[in-house]
Each structure stands twice: as C-alpha cells, then as structure tokens.
PDB file of C-alpha atoms and ligand atoms in Angstrom:
ATOM      1  CA  UNK A   1       9.751  -0.579  10.071  1.00 62.00           C
ATOM      2  CA  UNK A   2      11.004   0.786   6.776  1.00 93.00           C
ATOM      3  CA  UNK A   3       8.745   2.746   4.476  1.00 97.00           C
ATOM      4  CA  UNK A   4       7.931   1.336   1.058  1.00 97.00           C
ATOM      5  CA  UNK A   5       6.708   2.869  -2.189  1.00 98.00           C
ATOM      6  CA  UNK A   6       2.926   2.409  -2.481  1.00 98.00           C
ATOM      7  CA  UNK A   7       1.797   0.940  -5.814  1.00 97.00           C
ATOM      8  CA  UNK A   8       0.047   3.370  -8.152  1.00 98.00           C
ATOM      9  CA  UNK A   9      -3.705   2.639  -8.003  1.00 97.00           C
ATOM     10  CA  UNK A  10      -3.892   2.851 -11.847  1.00 98.00           C
ATOM     11  CA  UNK A  11      -1.603   2.336 -14.845  1.00 98.00           C
ATOM     12  CA  UNK A  12       1.115   4.866 -15.725  1.00 98.00           C
ATOM     13  CA  UNK A  13      -0.786   5.840 -18.893  1.00 98.00           C
ATOM     14  CA  UNK A  14      -4.204   6.029 -17.203  1.00 98.00           C
ATOM     15  CA  UNK A  15      -4.184   9.810 -16.677  1.00 98.00           C
ATOM     16  CA  UNK A  16      -3.432  10.578 -20.347  1.00 98.00           C
ATOM     17  CA  UNK A  17      -3.727  13.049 -21.968  1.00 98.00           C
ATOM     18  CA  UNK A  18      -3.785  15.269 -18.871  1.00 98.00           C
ATOM     19  CA  UNK A  19      -0.704  13.759 -17.235  1.00 98.00           C
ATOM     20  CA  UNK A  20       1.582  11.899 -19.621  1.00 98.00           C
ATOM     21  CA  UNK A  21       2.884   8.360 -19.193  1.00 98.00           C
ATOM     22  CA  UNK A  22       6.588   9.200 -18.990  1.00 98.00           C
ATOM     23  CA  UNK A  23       5.985  11.829 -16.321  1.00 98.00           C
ATOM     24  CA  UNK A  24       4.046   9.290 -14.251  1.00 98.00           C
ATOM     25  CA  UNK A  25       6.769   6.644 -14.650  1.00 98.00           C
ATOM     26  CA  UNK A  26       9.539   9.002 -13.532  1.00 98.00           C
ATOM     27  CA  UNK A  27       7.481  10.834 -10.906  1.00 98.00           C
ATOM     28  CA  UNK A  28       6.290   7.675  -9.148  1.00 98.00           C
ATOM     29  CA  UNK A  29       9.117   5.250  -9.891  1.00 98.00           C
ATOM     30  CA  UNK A  30      12.089   7.602  -9.475  1.00 98.00           C
ATOM     31  CA  UNK A  31      11.119  10.735  -7.503  1.00 98.00           C
ATOM     32  CA  UNK A  32       8.740   9.133  -5.007  1.00 98.00           C
ATOM     33  CA  UNK A  33      11.005   6.077  -4.657  1.00 98.00           C
ATOM     34  CA  UNK A  34      13.909   8.407  -3.832  1.00 98.00           C
ATOM     35  CA  UNK A  35      11.890  10.136  -1.081  1.00 98.00           C
ATOM     36  CA  UNK A  36      11.091   6.722   0.427  1.00 98.00           C
ATOM     37  CA  UNK A  37      14.705   5.520   0.241  1.00 98.00           C
ATOM     38  CA  UNK A  38      16.138   8.743   1.626  1.00 98.00           C
ATOM     39  CA  UNK A  39      13.546   8.879   4.427  1.00 98.00           C
ATOM     40  CA  UNK A  40      14.528   5.359   5.481  1.00 98.00           C
ATOM     41  CA  UNK A  41      18.206   6.361   5.435  1.00 97.00           C
ATOM     42  CA  UNK A  42      17.543   9.513   7.456  1.00 98.00           C
ATOM     43  CA  UNK A  43      15.541   7.618  10.108  1.00 97.00           C
ATOM     44  CA  UNK A  44      17.820   4.566  10.400  1.00 96.00           C
ATOM     45  CA  UNK A  45      18.945   4.087  13.997  1.00 95.00           C
ATOM     46  CA  UNK A  46      16.978   7.079  15.341  1.00 95.00           C
ATOM     47  CA  UNK A  47      13.843   7.252  17.501  1.00 93.00           C
ATOM     48  CA  UNK A  48      11.973   8.459  14.406  1.00 94.00           C
ATOM     49  CA  UNK A  49      11.954   4.860  13.172  1.00 93.00           C
ATOM     50  CA  UNK A  50       9.224   3.982  15.681  1.00 92.00           C
ATOM     51  CA  UNK A  51       7.019   7.003  14.841  1.00 95.00           C
ATOM     52  CA  UNK A  52       4.178   7.117  12.335  1.00 95.00           C
ATOM     53  CA  UNK A  53       4.499   9.416   9.355  1.00 96.00           C
ATOM     54  CA  UNK A  54       1.773  11.647  10.854  1.00 95.00           C
ATOM     55  CA  UNK A  55       3.675  11.842  14.175  1.00 97.00           C
ATOM     56  CA  UNK A  56       6.837  12.814  12.317  1.00 98.00           C
ATOM     57  CA  UNK A  57       4.963  15.583  10.465  1.00 98.00           C
ATOM     58  CA  UNK A  58       3.429  16.944  13.691  1.00 98.00           C
ATOM     59  CA  UNK A  59       6.905  17.340  15.278  1.00 98.00           C
ATOM     60  CA  UNK A  60       8.945  17.872  12.146  1.00 98.00           C
ATOM     61  CA  UNK A  61      10.842  20.851  13.620  1.00 98.00           C
ATOM     62  CA  UNK A  62      12.580  18.382  15.966  1.00 97.00           C
ATOM     63  CA  UNK A  63      14.026  16.355  13.066  1.00 97.00           C
ATOM     64  CA  UNK A  64      16.824  16.965  10.542  1.00 97.00           C
ATOM     65  CA  UNK A  65      16.058  18.562   7.170  1.00 98.00           C
ATOM     66  CA  UNK A  66      16.389  15.164   5.461  1.00 98.00           C
ATOM     67  CA  UNK A  67      13.375  13.879   7.419  1.00 98.00           C
ATOM     68  CA  UNK A  68      11.375  17.020   6.655  1.00 98.00           C
ATOM     69  CA  UNK A  69      12.156  16.901   2.935  1.00 98.00           C
ATOM     70  CA  UNK A  70      11.847  13.162   2.369  1.00 98.00           C
ATOM     71  CA  UNK A  71       9.138  12.440   4.935  1.00 98.00           C
ATOM     72  CA  UNK A  72       7.109  15.281   3.448  1.00 98.00           C
ATOM     73  CA  UNK A  73       7.887  13.962  -0.021  1.00 98.00           C
ATOM     74  CA  UNK A  74       6.661  10.473   0.885  1.00 98.00           C
ATOM     75  CA  UNK A  75       3.484  11.729   2.598  1.00 98.00           C
ATOM     76  CA  UNK A  76       2.633  14.264  -0.107  1.00 98.00           C
ATOM     77  CA  UNK A  77       3.093  11.909  -3.051  1.00 98.00           C
ATOM     78  CA  UNK A  78       1.167   9.081  -1.360  1.00 98.00           C
ATOM     79  CA  UNK A  79      -1.739  11.505  -0.973  1.00 98.00           C
ATOM     80  CA  UNK A  80      -1.293  12.866  -4.513  1.00 98.00           C
ATOM     81  CA  UNK A  81      -1.633   9.480  -6.282  1.00 98.00           C
ATOM     82  CA  UNK A  82      -4.753   8.698  -4.254  1.00 98.00           C
ATOM     83  CA  UNK A  83      -6.600  11.902  -5.140  1.00 98.00           C
ATOM     84  CA  UNK A  84      -6.176  11.325  -8.886  1.00 98.00           C
ATOM     85  CA  UNK A  85      -8.066   8.789 -10.983  1.00 98.00           C
ATOM     86  CA  UNK A  86      -8.598   8.179 -14.711  1.00 98.00           C
ATOM     87  CA  UNK A  87     -11.346  10.472 -15.989  1.00 97.00           C
ATOM     88  CA  UNK A  88     -11.936  11.959 -12.535  1.00 98.00           C
ATOM     89  CA  UNK A  89     -15.091  11.462 -10.453  1.00 98.00           C
ATOM     90  CA  UNK A  90     -17.958  13.867  -9.820  1.00 97.00           C
ATOM     91  CA  UNK A  91     -18.083  16.049  -6.728  1.00 98.00           C
ATOM     92  CA  UNK A  92     -21.261  15.519  -4.695  1.00 95.00           C
ATOM     93  CA  UNK A  93     -22.737  15.325  -1.219  1.00 96.00           C
ATOM     94  CA  UNK A  94     -21.316  16.898   1.940  1.00 96.00           C
ATOM     95  CA  UNK A  95     -18.076  18.087   0.385  1.00 98.00           C
ATOM     96  CA  UNK A  96     -19.867  19.734  -2.534  1.00 98.00           C
ATOM     97  CA  UNK A  97     -22.122  21.533  -0.049  1.00 98.00           C
ATOM     98  CA  UNK A  98     -19.134  22.649   2.046  1.00 98.00           C
ATOM     99  CA  UNK A  99     -17.249  23.889  -1.044  1.00 98.00           C
ATOM    100  CA  UNK A 100     -20.290  25.862  -2.217  1.00 98.00           C
ATOM    101  CA  UNK A 101     -20.760  27.335   1.246  1.00 98.00           C
ATOM    102  CA  UNK A 102     -17.085  28.242   1.710  1.00 98.00           C
ATOM    103  CA  UNK A 103     -16.028  29.334  -1.789  1.00 98.00           C
ATOM    104  CA  UNK A 104     -19.319  29.948  -3.614  1.00 98.00           C
ATOM    105  CA  UNK A 105     -18.692  27.282  -6.257  1.00 98.00           C
ATOM    106  CA  UNK A 106     -16.333  24.529  -7.351  1.00 98.00           C
ATOM    107  CA  UNK A 107     -15.036  26.830 -10.098  1.00 98.00           C
ATOM    108  CA  UNK A 108     -14.038  29.427  -7.509  1.00 98.00           C
ATOM    109  CA  UNK A 109     -12.236  26.756  -5.479  1.00 98.00           C
ATOM    110  CA  UNK A 110     -10.354  25.686  -8.620  1.00 98.00           C
ATOM    111  CA  UNK A 111      -9.349  29.308  -9.280  1.00 98.00           C
ATOM    112  CA  UNK A 112      -8.068  29.677  -5.725  1.00 98.00           C
ATOM    113  CA  UNK A 113      -6.100  26.420  -5.904  1.00 98.00           C
ATOM    114  CA  UNK A 114      -4.672  27.358  -9.309  1.00 98.00           C
ATOM    115  CA  UNK A 115      -3.641  30.777  -7.986  1.00 97.00           C
ATOM    116  CA  UNK A 116      -2.028  29.133  -4.943  1.00 97.00           C
ATOM    117  CA  UNK A 117      -0.127  26.827  -7.311  1.00 97.00           C
ATOM    118  CA  UNK A 118       0.949  29.425  -9.858  1.00 96.00           C
ATOM    119  CA  UNK A 119       2.073  31.960  -7.243  1.00 96.00           C
ATOM    120  CA  UNK A 120       4.160  29.429  -5.305  1.00 95.00           C
ATOM    121  CA  UNK A 121       7.657  30.503  -6.383  1.00 93.00           C
ATOM    122  CA  UNK A 122       9.882  27.549  -7.235  1.00 95.00           C
ATOM    123  CA  UNK A 123       8.826  24.115  -6.004  1.00 97.00           C
ATOM    124  CA  UNK A 124       5.932  23.269  -3.716  1.00 98.00           C
ATOM    125  CA  UNK A 125       2.315  22.253  -3.344  1.00 98.00           C
ATOM    126  CA  UNK A 126      -1.177  23.749  -3.463  1.00 98.00           C
ATOM    127  CA  UNK A 127      -3.546  22.382  -0.798  1.00 98.00           C
ATOM    128  CA  UNK A 128      -7.183  22.102   0.102  1.00 98.00           C
ATOM    129  CA  UNK A 129      -7.209  21.387   3.824  1.00 98.00           C
ATOM    130  CA  UNK A 130      -9.523  21.200   6.795  1.00 98.00           C
ATOM    131  CA  UNK A 131      -8.628  23.497   9.689  1.00 98.00           C
ATOM    132  CA  UNK A 132     -10.948  23.736  12.716  1.00 97.00           C
ATOM    133  CA  UNK A 133     -13.706  22.094  10.666  1.00 97.00           C
ATOM    134  CA  UNK A 134     -13.416  24.628   7.835  1.00 98.00           C
ATOM    135  CA  UNK A 135     -12.104  24.284   4.264  1.00 98.00           C
ATOM    136  CA  UNK A 136      -9.009  26.371   3.531  1.00 98.00           C
ATOM    137  CA  UNK A 137      -6.738  26.781   0.474  1.00 98.00           C
ATOM    138  CA  UNK A 138      -2.993  27.217   1.026  1.00 98.00           C
ATOM    139  CA  UNK A 139       0.374  26.431  -0.484  1.00 98.00           C
ATOM    140  CA  UNK A 140       3.673  25.221   0.946  1.00 98.00           C
ATOM    141  CA  UNK A 141       7.268  25.327  -0.332  1.00 98.00           C
ATOM    142  CA  UNK A 142       9.341  22.258  -1.220  1.00 98.00           C
ATOM    143  CA  UNK A 143       7.876  19.093   0.370  1.00 98.00           C
ATOM    144  CA  UNK A 144       6.306  20.821   3.368  1.00 98.00           C
ATOM    145  CA  UNK A 145       2.615  20.176   4.074  1.00 98.00           C
ATOM    146  CA  UNK A 146      -0.144  21.456   6.392  1.00 98.00           C
ATOM    147  CA  UNK A 147       0.422  18.623   8.901  1.00 98.00           C
ATOM    148  CA  UNK A 148       3.867  19.997   9.759  1.00 98.00           C
ATOM    149  CA  UNK A 149       4.316  22.024  12.931  1.00 98.00           C
ATOM    150  CA  UNK A 150       6.293  24.563  10.892  1.00 98.00           C
ATOM    151  CA  UNK A 151       3.484  25.127   8.318  1.00 98.00           C
ATOM    152  CA  UNK A 152       2.128  28.670   8.034  1.00 97.00           C
ATOM    153  CA  UNK A 153      -1.397  27.269   7.596  1.00 98.00           C
ATOM    154  CA  UNK A 154      -1.931  24.076   9.616  1.00 98.00           C
ATOM    155  CA  UNK A 155      -4.651  21.473   9.193  1.00 98.00           C
ATOM    156  CA  UNK A 156      -5.460  18.159   7.558  1.00 98.00           C
ATOM    157  CA  UNK A 157      -4.772  18.124   3.791  1.00 98.00           C
ATOM    158  CA  UNK A 158      -7.534  16.492   1.732  1.00 98.00           C
ATOM    159  CA  UNK A 159      -6.347  17.474  -1.774  1.00 98.00           C
ATOM    160  CA  UNK A 160      -2.772  18.288  -2.752  1.00 98.00           C
ATOM    161  CA  UNK A 161      -1.477  19.369  -6.149  1.00 98.00           C
ATOM    162  CA  UNK A 162       2.220  18.949  -6.837  1.00 98.00           C
ATOM    163  CA  UNK A 163       3.621  22.059  -8.579  1.00 98.00           C
ATOM    164  CA  UNK A 164       7.243  20.924  -8.766  1.00 98.00           C
ATOM    165  CA  UNK A 165       8.476  21.101 -12.364  1.00 97.00           C
ATOM    166  CA  UNK A 166       9.020  17.313 -12.300  1.00 98.00           C
ATOM    167  CA  UNK A 167       5.212  16.945 -12.080  1.00 98.00           C
ATOM    168  CA  UNK A 168       4.559  18.606 -15.444  1.00 98.00           C
ATOM    169  CA  UNK A 169       7.658  19.760 -17.330  1.00 98.00           C
ATOM    170  CA  UNK A 170       7.866  16.987 -19.966  1.00 98.00           C
ATOM    171  CA  UNK A 171       4.388  17.776 -21.286  1.00 98.00           C
ATOM    172  CA  UNK A 172       3.754  21.370 -20.242  1.00 97.00           C
ATOM    173  CA  UNK A 173       7.309  22.817 -20.045  1.00 97.00           C
ATOM    174  CA  UNK A 174       7.098  26.265 -18.410  1.00 96.00           C
ATOM    175  CA  UNK A 175       3.276  26.392 -18.618  1.00 97.00           C
ATOM    176  CA  UNK A 176       2.376  25.545 -15.023  1.00 96.00           C
ATOM    177  CA  UNK A 177      -1.101  27.129 -15.424  1.00 97.00           C
ATOM    178  CA  UNK A 178      -1.911  24.721 -18.292  1.00 97.00           C
ATOM    179  CA  UNK A 179      -0.987  21.743 -16.096  1.00 98.00           C
ATOM    180  CA  UNK A 180      -3.118  23.126 -13.265  1.00 98.00           C
ATOM    181  CA  UNK A 181      -6.066  23.636 -15.621  1.00 97.00           C
ATOM    182  CA  UNK A 182      -5.752  20.046 -16.899  1.00 98.00           C
ATOM    183  CA  UNK A 183      -5.365  18.249 -13.588  1.00 98.00           C
ATOM    184  CA  UNK A 184      -8.975  18.961 -12.573  1.00 98.00           C
ATOM    185  CA  UNK A 185     -10.027  16.417 -15.248  1.00 98.00           C
ATOM    186  CA  UNK A 186      -8.502  13.608 -13.190  1.00 98.00           C
ATOM    187  CA  UNK A 187      -9.352  14.549  -9.585  1.00 98.00           C
ATOM    188  CA  UNK A 188     -10.813  11.695  -7.534  1.00 98.00           C
ATOM    189  CA  UNK A 189     -13.489  13.588  -5.585  1.00 98.00           C
ATOM    190  CA  UNK A 190     -14.633  10.335  -3.960  1.00 98.00           C
ATOM    191  CA  UNK A 191     -11.243  10.042  -2.271  1.00 98.00           C
ATOM    192  CA  UNK A 192     -11.136  13.756  -1.383  1.00 98.00           C
ATOM    193  CA  UNK A 193     -14.605  13.396   0.178  1.00 98.00           C
ATOM    194  CA  UNK A 194     -13.471  10.395   2.255  1.00 98.00           C
ATOM    195  CA  UNK A 195     -10.533  12.419   3.505  1.00 98.00           C
ATOM    196  CA  UNK A 196     -12.836  15.366   4.250  1.00 98.00           C
ATOM    197  CA  UNK A 197     -15.139  13.220   6.386  1.00 98.00           C
ATOM    198  CA  UNK A 198     -12.187  11.670   8.220  1.00 98.00           C
ATOM    199  CA  UNK A 199     -10.748  15.133   8.912  1.00 97.00           C
ATOM    200  CA  UNK A 200     -13.942  16.495  10.492  1.00 95.00           C
TER     201      UNK A 200
HETATM  202 MN1  LIG B 301       6.466  15.434  -7.069  1.00 79.14          MN
END
C-alpha cells in the first residue's frame, strides 16, 4: 500500500506570524510530498512495502539510505504537523507534572529543546521523547528519529521540531534561534499529551 501525504490539519496561513504561509505551502506541499513519493519509489517491489512505517523505523539499518531518509522524512513531518496548531494550546495535567518533575519547569524544557535545535549542525530535528517511561530531550541529524534502531537516543518521540533551513529560512533566514523561540507559540500540547500517554 503506497503512502500518501496527510492533509494539513489547518490552513497554510494558520500559524502566522510564527510560521509564514509560503513556508508552510512549500514545506508541506513540496518537501513532505517529495519524501512520500521517494519513499514509495524506494519501497516498490521490496518486502518493505508490507511493513508499517514504525516497523521500518525499528529496523531501518536493514534498508537502503533512501528508505531511511524518506521514511524518516514522512514520519517526522506527519508528527510535526500534528503537534502544531494555531495559537497553541495550554500544557496541563499528567504531561505538565512530568515536565516539571523531569526538567523543573516548562521554560527549562524549552531551553533544552532550543539548545538541542541550535547545536544540531546542519539539518536535523530536536525531540522530546519517552524512553523507559521517562522524558528525554535529544536531537538527530537529517531525517533520523528516535524510533530508528540507529538512533543514539532511542524512544518514542512525542514532540519534534524541524530545524532544517527549509522549515524557517524564508522568514527567519540564518536566525534559527528566533524560529525556535517563536514555534512555542503554536505547539499543540493536547496532541503532545496524547502521544505521551500512548507512549507510556
Ligand atoms: Mn522539514
């Protein structure tokens, strides 16, 4: 079964002014579409066609680089759109308690994620993940993610922030820290909390 591009759960301009309309149009419609198309090409006629995306990630070292790059790209961007929402939502409940217990405060978590994102050289992702029931911050290069068997820090990602230049360059140019500061205004903590509960 071929993969398809998931529809954005909001309009292209809905994350303005934090993420601009043109970036969303190109990022979703061109970059993510290309990961989907190239993943389908890379899997065509192989046993990977019958595997779930999660199964592919868990054994990614057994697959060609095209599956790693494009399968990771498809997984990561599908997660990314879902953890953003216009205006953001408030953090509360079990996840808020776990963040306070693990990091001291939400602000400290944001600092750690922003540091993970700004210190990732070149392209990659900053992650909040669940590993052995605990919250952990990490980053990965390229389109790798914590589900992959080759990841330095493995676990279930519940929040991912894309730090490829294509995610921010039109509006923020070289100022990756400004993009990272702004994105917290549009985080969908309801979705991150759902993913946290599912990961436990
Ligand atoms: Mn991207």
